[in-house]
Structures are given as structure tokens and as C-alpha cells.
Amino acid sequence: MIAESFENIVIPITDFKKHIGKYLKELTNAKILLNHNKPSAVIVPYEQFKAMESIVEKQLDLELIKVMEQRLNDPNTKYVDSDEFFESLGV
């Protein structure tokens, strides 16, 4: 996607609404939807979304492993609620 020209990456939202079927049928890379010339959303092919989701899950697993290792090495580590933990990750 980086090699694509700006014109091939962005779609005005009004044009997207008018031709949604065409855009979805031809969607091979992520596209940025512009609303009043400002980025408002990104659409990606489903396979690309699933790949991104998998990467995020793996990253969360790595973060959990780091926390577990820290606790194993320090018995005085305080308990962290799961909500607090995920909030610290920005999730």
C-alpha cells in the first residue's frame, strides 16, 4: 500500500456511498475514507483485517508473558486487575 499513489488510497465518503458495491468488489488494499477532506475511517479487505487481528492477539499474548515473568521473579509484585492491565496497554 505504501507504493500506491495518494489518489488510489483515499476515497471521498460521498463517492464511496454512491458506489459502495463497486468499491467493496474491487477492494484489495486498505482505503482511507475522507469526510470533508479529513480522514474519517479505513476500510480493509476481510482477510487483511483477520491478519491484523491475529497480530494484535499475538502482541497481547507477549505482553501477558512479560507480566507473568516479572511476577515470577518478584513475589512482592502487586496484583493488577485485568481491566487495569488492558487499560495500561491502551486496549
mmCIF file of C-alpha atoms in Angstrom:
data_model
loop_
_atom_site.group_PDB
_atom_site.id
_atom_site.type_symbol
_atom_site.label_atom_id
_atom_site.label_comp_id
_atom_site.label_asym_id
_atom_site.label_seq_id
_atom_site.Cartn_x
_atom_site.Cartn_y
_atom_site.Cartn_z
ATOM 1 C CA MET A 1 0.000 0.000 0.000
ATOM 2 C CA ILE A 2 2.889 2.389 0.650
ATOM 3 C CA ALA A 3 3.819 2.366 -3.036
ATOM 4 C CA GLU A 4 0.287 3.334 -4.099
ATOM 5 C CA SER A 5 -0.354 6.938 -5.019
ATOM 6 C CA PHE A 6 -2.426 9.067 -2.675
ATOM 7 C CA GLU A 7 -5.285 9.125 -5.184
ATOM 8 C CA ASN A 8 -5.508 5.311 -5.073
ATOM 9 C CA ILE A 9 -5.588 5.165 -1.289
ATOM 10 C CA VAL A 10 -8.239 7.761 -0.413
ATOM 11 C CA ILE A 11 -11.923 7.836 -1.306
ATOM 12 C CA PRO A 12 -14.253 10.753 -0.594
ATOM 13 C CA ILE A 13 -17.072 9.393 1.562
ATOM 14 C CA THR A 14 -19.768 10.767 -0.759
ATOM 15 C CA ASP A 15 -18.231 8.870 -3.686
ATOM 16 C CA PHE A 16 -17.961 5.746 -1.530
ATOM 17 C CA LYS A 17 -21.660 5.971 -0.619
ATOM 18 C CA LYS A 18 -22.649 6.325 -4.283
ATOM 19 C CA HIS A 19 -20.511 3.395 -5.460
ATOM 20 C CA ILE A 20 -20.197 1.184 -2.364
ATOM 21 C CA GLY A 21 -20.741 -2.054 -4.293
ATOM 22 C CA LYS A 22 -18.006 -1.218 -6.791
ATOM 23 C CA TYR A 23 -15.523 -0.251 -4.078
ATOM 24 C CA LEU A 24 -16.192 -3.351 -1.996
ATOM 25 C CA LYS A 25 -15.930 -5.641 -5.022
ATOM 26 C CA GLU A 26 -12.610 -4.101 -6.073
ATOM 27 C CA LEU A 27 -11.141 -3.766 -2.551
ATOM 28 C CA THR A 28 -7.667 -5.328 -2.496
ATOM 29 C CA ASN A 29 -5.840 -2.925 -0.153
ATOM 30 C CA ALA A 30 -6.816 -0.643 2.686
ATOM 31 C CA LYS A 31 -8.560 2.578 1.685
ATOM 32 C CA ILE A 32 -8.982 5.772 3.681
ATOM 33 C CA LEU A 33 -12.421 7.379 3.618
ATOM 34 C CA LEU A 34 -12.401 11.161 3.663
ATOM 35 C CA ASN A 35 -15.209 13.185 5.187
ATOM 36 C CA HIS A 36 -14.881 16.924 4.456
ATOM 37 C CA ASN A 37 -11.323 16.247 3.232
ATOM 38 C CA LYS A 38 -10.310 14.719 6.572
ATOM 39 C CA PRO A 39 -9.631 11.016 7.203
ATOM 40 C CA SER A 40 -12.645 9.522 8.977
ATOM 41 C CA ALA A 41 -12.366 5.747 8.510
ATOM 42 C CA VAL A 42 -10.346 2.979 6.936
ATOM 43 C CA ILE A 43 -11.790 0.003 5.103
ATOM 44 C CA VAL A 44 -9.713 -3.133 4.617
ATOM 45 C CA PRO A 45 -10.332 -6.463 2.934
ATOM 46 C CA TYR A 46 -11.629 -9.046 5.397
ATOM 47 C CA GLU A 47 -8.520 -11.249 5.057
ATOM 48 C CA GLN A 48 -6.307 -8.282 5.895
ATOM 49 C CA PHE A 49 -8.473 -7.483 8.919
ATOM 50 C CA LYS A 50 -8.183 -11.077 10.178
ATOM 51 C CA ALA A 51 -4.388 -10.926 9.771
ATOM 52 C CA MET A 52 -4.246 -7.658 11.748
ATOM 53 C CA GLU A 53 -6.474 -9.169 14.437
ATOM 54 C CA SER A 54 -4.112 -12.149 14.716
ATOM 55 C CA ILE A 55 -1.109 -9.839 15.097
ATOM 56 C CA VAL A 56 -2.834 -7.890 17.885
ATOM 57 C CA GLU A 57 -3.719 -11.129 19.698
ATOM 58 C CA LYS A 58 -0.107 -12.312 19.494
ATOM 59 C CA GLN A 59 1.142 -8.965 20.806
ATOM 60 C CA LEU A 60 -1.258 -9.150 23.754
ATOM 61 C CA ASP A 61 -0.010 -12.674 24.486
ATOM 62 C CA LEU A 62 3.581 -11.391 24.524
ATOM 63 C CA GLU A 63 2.620 -8.612 26.928
ATOM 64 C CA LEU A 64 0.930 -11.127 29.216
ATOM 65 C CA ILE A 65 4.036 -13.330 29.177
ATOM 66 C CA LYS A 66 6.194 -10.335 30.162
ATOM 67 C CA VAL A 67 3.923 -9.588 33.113
ATOM 68 C CA MET A 68 3.932 -13.238 34.190
ATOM 69 C CA GLU A 69 7.742 -13.374 34.037
ATOM 70 C CA GLN A 70 8.026 -10.193 36.094
ATOM 71 C CA ARG A 71 5.719 -11.610 38.751
ATOM 72 C CA LEU A 72 7.577 -14.905 38.884
ATOM 73 C CA ASN A 73 10.802 -13.005 39.544
ATOM 74 C CA ASP A 74 9.300 -10.641 42.137
ATOM 75 C CA PRO A 75 6.935 -12.155 44.701
ATOM 76 C CA ASN A 76 6.149 -8.650 46.024
ATOM 77 C CA THR A 77 4.569 -7.540 42.757
ATOM 78 C CA LYS A 78 1.123 -6.139 43.442
ATOM 79 C CA TYR A 79 -1.999 -7.699 41.978
ATOM 80 C CA VAL A 80 -3.238 -5.907 38.856
ATOM 81 C CA ASP A 81 -6.869 -6.219 37.869
ATOM 82 C CA SER A 82 -7.354 -7.376 34.248
ATOM 83 C CA ASP A 83 -9.222 -4.144 33.390
ATOM 84 C CA GLU A 84 -6.307 -2.115 34.767
ATOM 85 C CA PHE A 85 -3.825 -4.230 32.804
ATOM 86 C CA PHE A 86 -5.626 -3.827 29.468
ATOM 87 C CA GLU A 87 -6.133 -0.115 30.142
ATOM 88 C CA SER A 88 -2.367 0.243 30.642
ATOM 89 C CA LEU A 89 -1.936 -1.279 27.159
ATOM 90 C CA GLY A 90 -4.443 1.139 25.669
ATOM 91 C CA VAL A 91 -6.906 -1.621 24.808
#
